[in-house]
Coordinates of C-alpha atoms in Angstrom, one line a residue:
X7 CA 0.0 0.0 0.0
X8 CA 1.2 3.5 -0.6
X9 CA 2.6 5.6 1.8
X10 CA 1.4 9.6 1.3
X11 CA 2.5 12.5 2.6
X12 CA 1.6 12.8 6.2
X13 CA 1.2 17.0 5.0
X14 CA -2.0 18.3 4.1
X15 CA -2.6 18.2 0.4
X16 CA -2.0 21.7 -1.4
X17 CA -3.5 23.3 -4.6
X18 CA -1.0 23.0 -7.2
X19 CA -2.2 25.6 -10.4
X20 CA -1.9 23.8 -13.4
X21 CA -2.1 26.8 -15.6
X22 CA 0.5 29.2 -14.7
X23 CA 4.5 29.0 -15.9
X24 CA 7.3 29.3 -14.0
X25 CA 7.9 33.1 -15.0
X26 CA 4.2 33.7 -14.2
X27 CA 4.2 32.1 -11.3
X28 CA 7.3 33.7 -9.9
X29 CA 7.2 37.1 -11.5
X30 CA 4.1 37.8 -13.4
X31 CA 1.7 39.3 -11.0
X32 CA 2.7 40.9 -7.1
X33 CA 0.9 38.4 -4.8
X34 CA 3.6 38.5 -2.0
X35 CA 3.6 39.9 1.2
X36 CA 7.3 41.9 0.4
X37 CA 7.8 45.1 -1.2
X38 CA 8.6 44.9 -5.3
X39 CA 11.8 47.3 -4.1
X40 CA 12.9 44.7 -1.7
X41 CA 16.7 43.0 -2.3
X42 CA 16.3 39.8 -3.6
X43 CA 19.9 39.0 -5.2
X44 CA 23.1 40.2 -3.6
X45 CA 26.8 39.8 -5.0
X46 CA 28.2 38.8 -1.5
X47 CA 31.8 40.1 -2.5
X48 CA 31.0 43.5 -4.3
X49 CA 26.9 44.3 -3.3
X50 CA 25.5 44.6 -6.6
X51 CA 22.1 43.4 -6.1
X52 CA 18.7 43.3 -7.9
X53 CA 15.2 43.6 -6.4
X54 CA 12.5 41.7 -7.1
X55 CA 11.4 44.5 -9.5
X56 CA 14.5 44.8 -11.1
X57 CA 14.6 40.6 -11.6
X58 CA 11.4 40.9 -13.4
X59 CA 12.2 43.8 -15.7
X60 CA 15.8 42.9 -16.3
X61 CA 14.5 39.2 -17.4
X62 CA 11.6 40.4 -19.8
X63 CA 14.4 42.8 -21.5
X64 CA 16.6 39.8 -21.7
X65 CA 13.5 37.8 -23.4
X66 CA 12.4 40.5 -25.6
X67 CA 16.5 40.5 -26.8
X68 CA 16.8 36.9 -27.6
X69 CA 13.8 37.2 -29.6
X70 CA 15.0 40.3 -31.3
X71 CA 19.2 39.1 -31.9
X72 CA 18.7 35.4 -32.2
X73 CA 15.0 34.7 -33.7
X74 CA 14.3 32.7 -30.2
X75 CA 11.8 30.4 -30.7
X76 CA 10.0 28.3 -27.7
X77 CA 11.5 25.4 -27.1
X78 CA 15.0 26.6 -27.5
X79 CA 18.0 25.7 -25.3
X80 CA 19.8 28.1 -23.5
X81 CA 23.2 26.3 -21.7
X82 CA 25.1 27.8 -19.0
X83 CA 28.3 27.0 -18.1
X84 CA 29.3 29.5 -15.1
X85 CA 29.5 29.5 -11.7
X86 CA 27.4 31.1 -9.3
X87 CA 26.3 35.3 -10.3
X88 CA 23.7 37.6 -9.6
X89 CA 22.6 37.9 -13.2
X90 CA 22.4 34.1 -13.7
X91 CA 18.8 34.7 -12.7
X92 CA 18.0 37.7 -14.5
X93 CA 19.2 35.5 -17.8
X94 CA 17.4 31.5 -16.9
X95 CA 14.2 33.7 -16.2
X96 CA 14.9 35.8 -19.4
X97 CA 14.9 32.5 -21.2
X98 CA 11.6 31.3 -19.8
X99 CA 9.7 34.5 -20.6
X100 CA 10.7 33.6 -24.4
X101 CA 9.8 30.3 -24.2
X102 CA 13.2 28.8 -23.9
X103 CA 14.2 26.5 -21.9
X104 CA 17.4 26.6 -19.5
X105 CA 20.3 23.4 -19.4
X106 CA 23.0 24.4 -16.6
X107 CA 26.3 22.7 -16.9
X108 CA 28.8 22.4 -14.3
X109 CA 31.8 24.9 -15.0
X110 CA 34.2 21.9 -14.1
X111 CA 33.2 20.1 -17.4
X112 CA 35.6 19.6 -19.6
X113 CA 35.7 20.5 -24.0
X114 CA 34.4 16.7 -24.5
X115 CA 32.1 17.3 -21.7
X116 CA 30.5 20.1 -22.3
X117 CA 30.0 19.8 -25.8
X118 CA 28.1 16.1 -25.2
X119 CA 25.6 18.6 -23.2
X120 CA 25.1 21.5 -26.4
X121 CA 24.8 18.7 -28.9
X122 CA 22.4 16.3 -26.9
X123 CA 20.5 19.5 -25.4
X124 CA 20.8 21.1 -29.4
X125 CA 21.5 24.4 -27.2
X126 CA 20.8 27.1 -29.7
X127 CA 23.0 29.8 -27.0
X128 CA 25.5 29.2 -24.8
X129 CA 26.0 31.7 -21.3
X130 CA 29.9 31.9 -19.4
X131 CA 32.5 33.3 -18.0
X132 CA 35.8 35.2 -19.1
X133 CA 37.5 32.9 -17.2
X134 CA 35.7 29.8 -18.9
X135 CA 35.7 31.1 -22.1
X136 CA 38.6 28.9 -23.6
X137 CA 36.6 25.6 -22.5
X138 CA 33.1 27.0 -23.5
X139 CA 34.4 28.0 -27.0
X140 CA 36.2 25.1 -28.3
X141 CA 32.8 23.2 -26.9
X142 CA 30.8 25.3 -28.8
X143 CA 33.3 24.8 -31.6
X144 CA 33.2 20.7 -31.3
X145 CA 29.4 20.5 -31.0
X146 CA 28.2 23.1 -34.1
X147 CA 27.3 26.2 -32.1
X148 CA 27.7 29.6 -33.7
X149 CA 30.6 31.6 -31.7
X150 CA 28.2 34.5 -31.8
X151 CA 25.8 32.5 -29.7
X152 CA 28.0 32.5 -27.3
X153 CA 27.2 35.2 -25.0
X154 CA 29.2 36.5 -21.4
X155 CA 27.8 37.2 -18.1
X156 CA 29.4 39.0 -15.0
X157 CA 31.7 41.9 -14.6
X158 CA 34.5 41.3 -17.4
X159 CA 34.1 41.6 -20.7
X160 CA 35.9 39.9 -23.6
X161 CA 39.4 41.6 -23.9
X162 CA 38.9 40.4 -27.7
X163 CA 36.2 41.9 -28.2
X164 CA 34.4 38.7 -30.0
X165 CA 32.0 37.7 -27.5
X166 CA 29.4 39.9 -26.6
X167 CA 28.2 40.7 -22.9
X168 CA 24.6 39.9 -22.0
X169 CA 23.8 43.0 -21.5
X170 CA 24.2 44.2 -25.1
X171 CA 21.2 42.0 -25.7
X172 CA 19.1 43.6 -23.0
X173 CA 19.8 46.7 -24.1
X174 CA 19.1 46.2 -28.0
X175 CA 16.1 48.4 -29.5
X176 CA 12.9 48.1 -31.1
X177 CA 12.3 44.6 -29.2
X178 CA 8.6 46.4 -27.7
X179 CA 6.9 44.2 -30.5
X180 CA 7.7 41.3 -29.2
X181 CA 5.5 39.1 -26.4
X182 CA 5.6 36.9 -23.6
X183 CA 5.8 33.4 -24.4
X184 CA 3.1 31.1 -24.5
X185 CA 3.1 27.8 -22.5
X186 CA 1.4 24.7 -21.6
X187 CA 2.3 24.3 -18.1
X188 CA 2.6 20.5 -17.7
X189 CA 3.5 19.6 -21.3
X190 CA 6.2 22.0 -22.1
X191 CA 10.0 22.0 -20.5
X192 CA 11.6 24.7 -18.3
X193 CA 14.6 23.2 -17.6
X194 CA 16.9 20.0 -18.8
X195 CA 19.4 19.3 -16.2
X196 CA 21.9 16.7 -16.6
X197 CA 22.1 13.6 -14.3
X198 CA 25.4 12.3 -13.8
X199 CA 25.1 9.1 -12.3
X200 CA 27.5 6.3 -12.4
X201 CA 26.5 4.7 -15.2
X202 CA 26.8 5.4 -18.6
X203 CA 26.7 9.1 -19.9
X204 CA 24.9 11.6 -18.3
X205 CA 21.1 11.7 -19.3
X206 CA 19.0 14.6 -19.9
X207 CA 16.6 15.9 -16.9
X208 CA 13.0 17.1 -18.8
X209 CA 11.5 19.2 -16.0
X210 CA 8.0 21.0 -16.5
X211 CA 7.0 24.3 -16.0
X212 CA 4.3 22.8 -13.5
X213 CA 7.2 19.8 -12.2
X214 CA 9.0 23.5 -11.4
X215 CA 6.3 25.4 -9.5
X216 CA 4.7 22.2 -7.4
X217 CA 8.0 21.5 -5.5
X218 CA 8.7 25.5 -5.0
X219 CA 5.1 25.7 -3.4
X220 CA 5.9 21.8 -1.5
X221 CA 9.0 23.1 -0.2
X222 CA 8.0 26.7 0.7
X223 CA 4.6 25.2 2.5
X224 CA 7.1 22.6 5.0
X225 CA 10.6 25.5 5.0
X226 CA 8.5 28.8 4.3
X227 CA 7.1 28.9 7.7
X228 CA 10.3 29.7 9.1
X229 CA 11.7 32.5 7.4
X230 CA 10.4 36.1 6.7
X231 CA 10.6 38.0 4.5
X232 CA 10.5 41.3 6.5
X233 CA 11.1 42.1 10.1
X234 CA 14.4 40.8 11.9
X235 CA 17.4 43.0 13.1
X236 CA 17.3 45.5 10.1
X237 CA 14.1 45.3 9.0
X238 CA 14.9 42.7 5.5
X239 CA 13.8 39.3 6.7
X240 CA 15.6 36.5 6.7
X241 CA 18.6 36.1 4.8
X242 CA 20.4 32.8 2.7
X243 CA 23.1 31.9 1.6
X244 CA 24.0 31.4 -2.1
X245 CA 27.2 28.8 -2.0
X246 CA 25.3 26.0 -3.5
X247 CA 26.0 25.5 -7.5
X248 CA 22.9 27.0 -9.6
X249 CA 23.8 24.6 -12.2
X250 CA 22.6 22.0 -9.7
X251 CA 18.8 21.6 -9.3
X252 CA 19.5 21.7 -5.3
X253 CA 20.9 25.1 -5.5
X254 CA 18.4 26.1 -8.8
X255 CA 15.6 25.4 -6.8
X256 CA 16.3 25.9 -3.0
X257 CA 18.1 29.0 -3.5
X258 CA 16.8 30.8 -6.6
X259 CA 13.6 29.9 -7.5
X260 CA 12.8 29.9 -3.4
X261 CA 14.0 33.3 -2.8
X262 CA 12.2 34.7 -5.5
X263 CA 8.8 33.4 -4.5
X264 CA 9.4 33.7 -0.4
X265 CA 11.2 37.2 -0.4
X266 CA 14.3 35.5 1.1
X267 CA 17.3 38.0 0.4
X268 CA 19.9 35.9 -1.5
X269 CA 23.2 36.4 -0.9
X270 CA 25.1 34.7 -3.9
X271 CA 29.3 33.9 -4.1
X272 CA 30.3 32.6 -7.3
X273 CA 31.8 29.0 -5.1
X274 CA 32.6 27.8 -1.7
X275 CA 35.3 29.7 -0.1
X276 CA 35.3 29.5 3.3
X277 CA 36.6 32.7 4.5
X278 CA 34.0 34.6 2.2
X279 CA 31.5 32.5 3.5
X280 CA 31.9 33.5 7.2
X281 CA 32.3 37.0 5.7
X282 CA 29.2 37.4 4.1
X283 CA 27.1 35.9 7.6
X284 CA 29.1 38.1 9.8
X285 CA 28.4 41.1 6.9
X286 CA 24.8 40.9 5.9
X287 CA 23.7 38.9 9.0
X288 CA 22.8 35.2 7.0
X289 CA 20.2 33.6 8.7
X290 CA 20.1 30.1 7.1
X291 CA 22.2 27.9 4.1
X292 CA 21.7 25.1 2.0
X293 CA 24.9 23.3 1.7
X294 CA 26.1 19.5 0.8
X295 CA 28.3 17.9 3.8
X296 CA 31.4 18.9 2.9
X297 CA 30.9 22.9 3.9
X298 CA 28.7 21.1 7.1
X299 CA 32.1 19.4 7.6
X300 CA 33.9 22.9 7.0
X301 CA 31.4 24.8 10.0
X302 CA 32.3 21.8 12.3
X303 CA 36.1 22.0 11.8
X304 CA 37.5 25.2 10.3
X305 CA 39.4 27.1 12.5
X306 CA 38.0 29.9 10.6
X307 CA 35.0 29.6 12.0
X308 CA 35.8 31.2 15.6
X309 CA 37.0 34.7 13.6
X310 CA 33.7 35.8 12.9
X311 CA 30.5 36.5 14.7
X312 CA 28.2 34.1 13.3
X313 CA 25.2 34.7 15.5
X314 CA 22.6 35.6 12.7
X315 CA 22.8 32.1 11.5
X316 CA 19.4 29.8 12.6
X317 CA 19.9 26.4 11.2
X318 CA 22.0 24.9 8.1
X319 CA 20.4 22.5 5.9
X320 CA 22.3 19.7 4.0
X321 CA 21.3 17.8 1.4
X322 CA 23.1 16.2 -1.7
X323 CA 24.4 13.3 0.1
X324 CA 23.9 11.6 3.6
X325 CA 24.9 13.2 6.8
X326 CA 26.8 11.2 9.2
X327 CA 26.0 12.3 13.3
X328 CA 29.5 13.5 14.1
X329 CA 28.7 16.1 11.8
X330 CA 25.7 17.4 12.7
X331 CA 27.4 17.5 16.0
X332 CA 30.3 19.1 15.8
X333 CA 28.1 21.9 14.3
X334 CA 25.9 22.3 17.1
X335 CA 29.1 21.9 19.9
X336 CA 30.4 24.6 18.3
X337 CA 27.9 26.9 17.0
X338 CA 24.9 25.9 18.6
X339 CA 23.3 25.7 15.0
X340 CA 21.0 23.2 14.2
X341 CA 21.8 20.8 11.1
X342 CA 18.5 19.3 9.5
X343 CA 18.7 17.2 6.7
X344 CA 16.7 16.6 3.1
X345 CA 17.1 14.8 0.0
X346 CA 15.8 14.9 -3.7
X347 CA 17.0 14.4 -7.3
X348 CA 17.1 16.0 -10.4
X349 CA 14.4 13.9 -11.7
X350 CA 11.6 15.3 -9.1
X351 CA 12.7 19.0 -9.7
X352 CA 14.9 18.6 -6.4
X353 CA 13.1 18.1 -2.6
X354 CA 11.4 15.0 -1.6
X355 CA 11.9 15.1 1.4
X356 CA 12.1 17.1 4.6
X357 CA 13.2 17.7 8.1
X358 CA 11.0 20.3 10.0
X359 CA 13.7 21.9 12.2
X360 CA 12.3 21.3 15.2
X361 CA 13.1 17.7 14.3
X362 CA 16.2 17.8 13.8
X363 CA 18.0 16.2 16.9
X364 CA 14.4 13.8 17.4
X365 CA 14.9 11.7 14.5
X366 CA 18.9 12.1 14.1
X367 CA 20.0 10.4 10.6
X368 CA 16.7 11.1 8.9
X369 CA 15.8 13.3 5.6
X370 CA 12.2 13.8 7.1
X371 CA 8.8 13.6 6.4
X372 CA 7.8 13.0 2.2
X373 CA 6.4 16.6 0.7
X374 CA 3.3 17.9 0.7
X375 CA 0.8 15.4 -3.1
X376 CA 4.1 13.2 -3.1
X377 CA 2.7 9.5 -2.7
X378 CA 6.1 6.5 -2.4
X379 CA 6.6 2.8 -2.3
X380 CA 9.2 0.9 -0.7
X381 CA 9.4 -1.8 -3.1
X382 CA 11.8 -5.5 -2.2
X383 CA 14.2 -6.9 -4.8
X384 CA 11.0 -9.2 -5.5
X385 CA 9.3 -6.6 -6.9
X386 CA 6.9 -6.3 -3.9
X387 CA 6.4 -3.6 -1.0
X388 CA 8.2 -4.9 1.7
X389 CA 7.2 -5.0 5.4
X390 CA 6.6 -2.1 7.9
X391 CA 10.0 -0.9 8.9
X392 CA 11.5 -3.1 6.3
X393 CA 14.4 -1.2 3.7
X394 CA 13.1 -0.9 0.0
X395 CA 14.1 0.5 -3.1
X396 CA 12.0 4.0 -2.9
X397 CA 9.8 4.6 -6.1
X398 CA 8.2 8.1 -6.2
X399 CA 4.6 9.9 -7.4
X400 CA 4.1 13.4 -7.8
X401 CA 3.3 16.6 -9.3
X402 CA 7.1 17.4 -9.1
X403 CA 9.0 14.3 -10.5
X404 CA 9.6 14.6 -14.1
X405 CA 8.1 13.1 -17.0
X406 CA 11.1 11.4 -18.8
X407 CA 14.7 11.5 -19.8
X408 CA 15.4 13.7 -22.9
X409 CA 15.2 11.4 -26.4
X410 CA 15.3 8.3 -24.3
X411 CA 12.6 6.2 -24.3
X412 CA 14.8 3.8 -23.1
X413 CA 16.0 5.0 -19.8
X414 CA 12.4 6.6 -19.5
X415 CA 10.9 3.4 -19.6
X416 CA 13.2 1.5 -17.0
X417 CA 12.7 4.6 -15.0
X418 CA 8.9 3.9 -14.4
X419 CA 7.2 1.1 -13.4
X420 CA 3.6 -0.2 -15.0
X421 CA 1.7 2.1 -12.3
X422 CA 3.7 5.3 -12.6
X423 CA 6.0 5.4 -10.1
X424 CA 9.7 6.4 -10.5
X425 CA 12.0 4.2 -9.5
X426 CA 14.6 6.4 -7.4
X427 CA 17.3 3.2 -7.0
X428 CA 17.9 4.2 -3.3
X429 CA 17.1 1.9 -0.8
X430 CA 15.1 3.6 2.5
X431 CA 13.2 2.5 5.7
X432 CA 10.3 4.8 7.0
X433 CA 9.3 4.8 10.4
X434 CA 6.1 5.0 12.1
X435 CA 5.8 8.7 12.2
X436 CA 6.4 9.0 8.2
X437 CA 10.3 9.9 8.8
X438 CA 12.4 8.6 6.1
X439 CA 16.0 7.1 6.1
X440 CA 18.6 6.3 3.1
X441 CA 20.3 3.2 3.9
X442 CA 21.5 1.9 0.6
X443 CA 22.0 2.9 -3.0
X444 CA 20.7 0.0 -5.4
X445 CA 22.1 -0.3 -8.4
X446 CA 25.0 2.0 -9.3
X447 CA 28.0 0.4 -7.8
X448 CA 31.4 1.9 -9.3
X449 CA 33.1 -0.7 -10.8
X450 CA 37.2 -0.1 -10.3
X451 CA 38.6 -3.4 -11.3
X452 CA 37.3 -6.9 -12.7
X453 CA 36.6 -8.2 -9.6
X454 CA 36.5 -5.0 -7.4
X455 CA 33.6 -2.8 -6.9
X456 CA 32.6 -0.4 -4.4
X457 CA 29.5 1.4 -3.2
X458 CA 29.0 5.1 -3.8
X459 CA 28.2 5.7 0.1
X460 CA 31.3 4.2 1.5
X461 CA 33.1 7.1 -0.3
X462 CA 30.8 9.1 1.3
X463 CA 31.8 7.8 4.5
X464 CA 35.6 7.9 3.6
X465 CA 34.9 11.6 2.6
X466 CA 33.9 12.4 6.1
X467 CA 36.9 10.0 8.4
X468 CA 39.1 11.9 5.7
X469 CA 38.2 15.2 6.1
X470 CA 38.2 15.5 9.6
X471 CA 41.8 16.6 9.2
X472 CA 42.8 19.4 11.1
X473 CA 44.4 21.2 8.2
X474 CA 42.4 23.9 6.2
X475 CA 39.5 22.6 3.8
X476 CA 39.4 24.3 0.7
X477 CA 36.8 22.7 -1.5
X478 CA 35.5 19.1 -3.0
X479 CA 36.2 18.6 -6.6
X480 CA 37.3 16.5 -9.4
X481 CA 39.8 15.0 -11.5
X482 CA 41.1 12.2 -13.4
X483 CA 43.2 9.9 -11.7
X484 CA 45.3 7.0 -14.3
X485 CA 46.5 3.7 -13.4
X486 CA 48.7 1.3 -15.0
X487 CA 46.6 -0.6 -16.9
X488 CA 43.4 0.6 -16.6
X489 CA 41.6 3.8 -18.5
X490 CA 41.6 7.0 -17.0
X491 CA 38.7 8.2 -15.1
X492 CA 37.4 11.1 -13.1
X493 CA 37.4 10.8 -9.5
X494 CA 36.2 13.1 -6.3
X495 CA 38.6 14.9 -4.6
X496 CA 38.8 16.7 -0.9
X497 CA 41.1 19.8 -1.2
X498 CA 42.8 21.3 1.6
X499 CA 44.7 24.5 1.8
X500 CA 47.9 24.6 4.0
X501 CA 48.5 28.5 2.7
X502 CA 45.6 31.2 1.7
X503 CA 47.1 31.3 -1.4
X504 CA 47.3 27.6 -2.7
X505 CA 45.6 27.0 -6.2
X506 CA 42.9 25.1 -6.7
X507 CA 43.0 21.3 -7.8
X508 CA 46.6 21.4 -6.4
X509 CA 47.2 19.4 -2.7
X510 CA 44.1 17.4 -3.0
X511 CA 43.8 14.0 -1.3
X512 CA 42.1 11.8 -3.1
X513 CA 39.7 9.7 -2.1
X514 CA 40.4 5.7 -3.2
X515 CA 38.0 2.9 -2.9
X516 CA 38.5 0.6 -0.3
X517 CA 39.7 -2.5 -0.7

């Protein structure tokens, strides 16, 4: 029998888009003037007004320089920035939709993405601009579709600056978008498991707005959006990725519809972290384990007064105890926990945070319409209390995998439920707990293989080093014999002004 959300159903519009929904009309209880996105390291910020002009210029200039047509794809390949909003909403107002990359990709990497997603416009960096050309080159993209965001421009002069776009004339002709909610895609994120190449996310415009108005009805009754010390609310955090639906939809989309105050930094560094909560008083933070690790251990931590800061929330990847408490030995910050996938527009589930220490180890209670199974290797529900693969209904999980029927169709079984290939166990007050992953075992010899949480583990008994954390990443690692592949790293930093990639400790399997 199906377990459903032990939260009260909610009203989920089906006819409204994302831009609509999030822009299009000033149902909120903040000001249109108030702050929304913040530059934690120079202040340039937008308010919500500004978001929703800036974004309908942007539309009105794809239409107008490029032809835009709906369905389009817009790729990103940047790190975090203020205006990556202004330009993923921009793209939905025209009808496009929006494929982030991760700015770690590699040429080969990123060009897979353009030429599966046939991106029609690419959006980056200066500093990326060497990768995100010769991808653009290798997968048929016109150079002058590739377009720069943030404060440098191209000291060539080839590529143009967003903002040229926005400000291009005569585009008053041109109209909003129109779009079937539930049958037409707002984003195509990329799923990177262990198997095989990454596959391509379809999210709706409806997938999109149900799990911003599911999480906002279980996390939006603890912030404001007015009131506080100086008046602005409560206050996040921007360190997680945008180009990861955790950090597209937790932090951007979430701030725009609850009047949180985002304060973005373009990655995880810790000493600008602690900066910008001791500088514009940040009241909460999504963040994977790692940076919980990083608020547990760095000595960092004890230079700054970090009093504005209510509760941290992790997500991405389990949480082991010793985490959560070294953060609340030292800080006296709670450390709830969640989880969710690309393929149900991000959050499944939920800790309240009044739950937080009560039912240590879980990722909460199943959102608000979400319906699950726990399903045996028999293909039957198992027991009461009993671990089972968790398959998933709801108006937020996603409708298939970009052209692949295939991997669509092994997604889903006969009834409509997706098949998540993590194994959970649910107690009797609806709390849920990952204990296994299924099927995606990473294979690093014949006769070796190893599970994807026991580098999770080895992450953690790793980093609790006392030397300074920098940052996870990746990179390939060779051995004789045997093909190179791309591993995780842990990065520490013995001086401030180490490069990246170089010191990490990488994690091996064990064996």
């Amino acid at each position: 029998m199906p377990h459903r959300s032990t939260f009260p159903p909610l009203r989920i519009p089906d006819g409204i888009d994302l831009w609509s929904f999030l822009l299009g009309h000033r149902h909120r209880d903040f000001p249109v003037t108030k702050e929304i996105l913040t530059c934690g390291e120079t202040g340039r910020s937008y308010s919500w007004a500004d978001v929703r002009s800036a974004s309908i210029e942007f539309g009105k200039g794809l239409k107008a320089r490029w032809g835009w047509k709906k369905g389009h794809v817009l790729a990103f390949y940047t790190p975090n920035s203020v205006d990556t909003p202004i330009l993923t909403l921009g793209a939905l107002w025209a009808g496009g939709v929006v494929s982030p990359a991760n700015p770690l990709y590699t040429v080969d990497e990123l060009a897979f993405q353009l030429r599966h997603s046939r991106a029609k416009g690419l959006v980056t960096q200066v500093a990326y601009l060497e990768t995100a050309i010769a991808a653009a080159k290798k997968a048929g993209l016109p150079l002058d579709r590739v377009i720069l965001l943030g404060a440098q421009r191209d000291p060539s002069g080839r590529q143009r600056h967003f903002s040229s776009i926005r400000s291009i004339s005569y585009t008053g002709r041109y109209a909003k978008a129109k779009i079937n909610p539930k049958t037409d895609h707002a984003f195509l994120v990329y799923s990177s498991g262990t198997t095989g190449l990454p596959k391509g996310v379809s999210l709706s415009h409806y997938n999109m707005v149900a799990n911003v108005l599911q999480a906002a009805y279980v996390e939006g009754s603890q912030w404001r959006s007015q009131g506080g010390v100086d008046g602005k609310g409560d206050k996040q955090l921007g360190i997680l990725p945008f180009f990861h639906i955790f950090g597209l939809t937790c932090c951007v989309l979430m701030s725009l519809y609850s009047g949180w105050q985002l304060v973005v930094l373009e990655r995880f560094d810790m000493d600008k972290a602690l900066q910008a909560i001791e500088k514009y008083g940040i009241t909460f933070a999504y963040v994977p384990p790692p940076i919980i690790l990083a608020f547990g251990k760095h000595p960092a931590v004890d230079s700054y007064d970090l009093s504005s800061l209510k509760v941290l929330h992790s997500g991405a990847a389990p949480l082991t105890r010793e985490l959560t408490d070294a953060v609340w030995n030292r800080l006296k910050v709670p450390v709830k926990q969640g989880y969710g996938l690309s393929e149900t527009s991000a959050v499944v589930c939920c800790q309240v945070v009044d739950e937080w220490a009560k039912f240590m180890g879980s990722v909460g209670k199943l959102m608000p319409n979400m319906e699950t199974k726990l399903v045996g290797e028999d293909g039957k529900e198992v027991a009461k209390g009993e671990p089972g693969e968790l398959w998933l209904k709801g108006p937020n999980v996603f409708s298939g995998y970009f052209e692949n029927p295939e991997a669509t169709k092994a997604a889903f079984s006969p009834d409509g439920f997706f098949k998540t290939g993590d194994v959970f166990r649910r107690d009797q007050h609806g709390n849920y707990y990952c204990v296994d992953r299924l099927k995606e075992l990473i294979k690093y010899s014949k006769s070796k293989r190893s599970h994807p949480l026991s580098f999770l583990g080895q992450i953690s008994l790793t980093a609790l080093s006392p030397r300074r954390l920098s940052c996870p990443t990746s990179r390939a690692r060779g051995h004789p014999g045997r093909p190179q592949r791309r591993c995780r790293c842990v990065c520490y930093r013995r001086r401030r002004s180490c490069p990246r990639n170089r010191g990490a400790a990488s994690l091996r399997s064990p064996s």
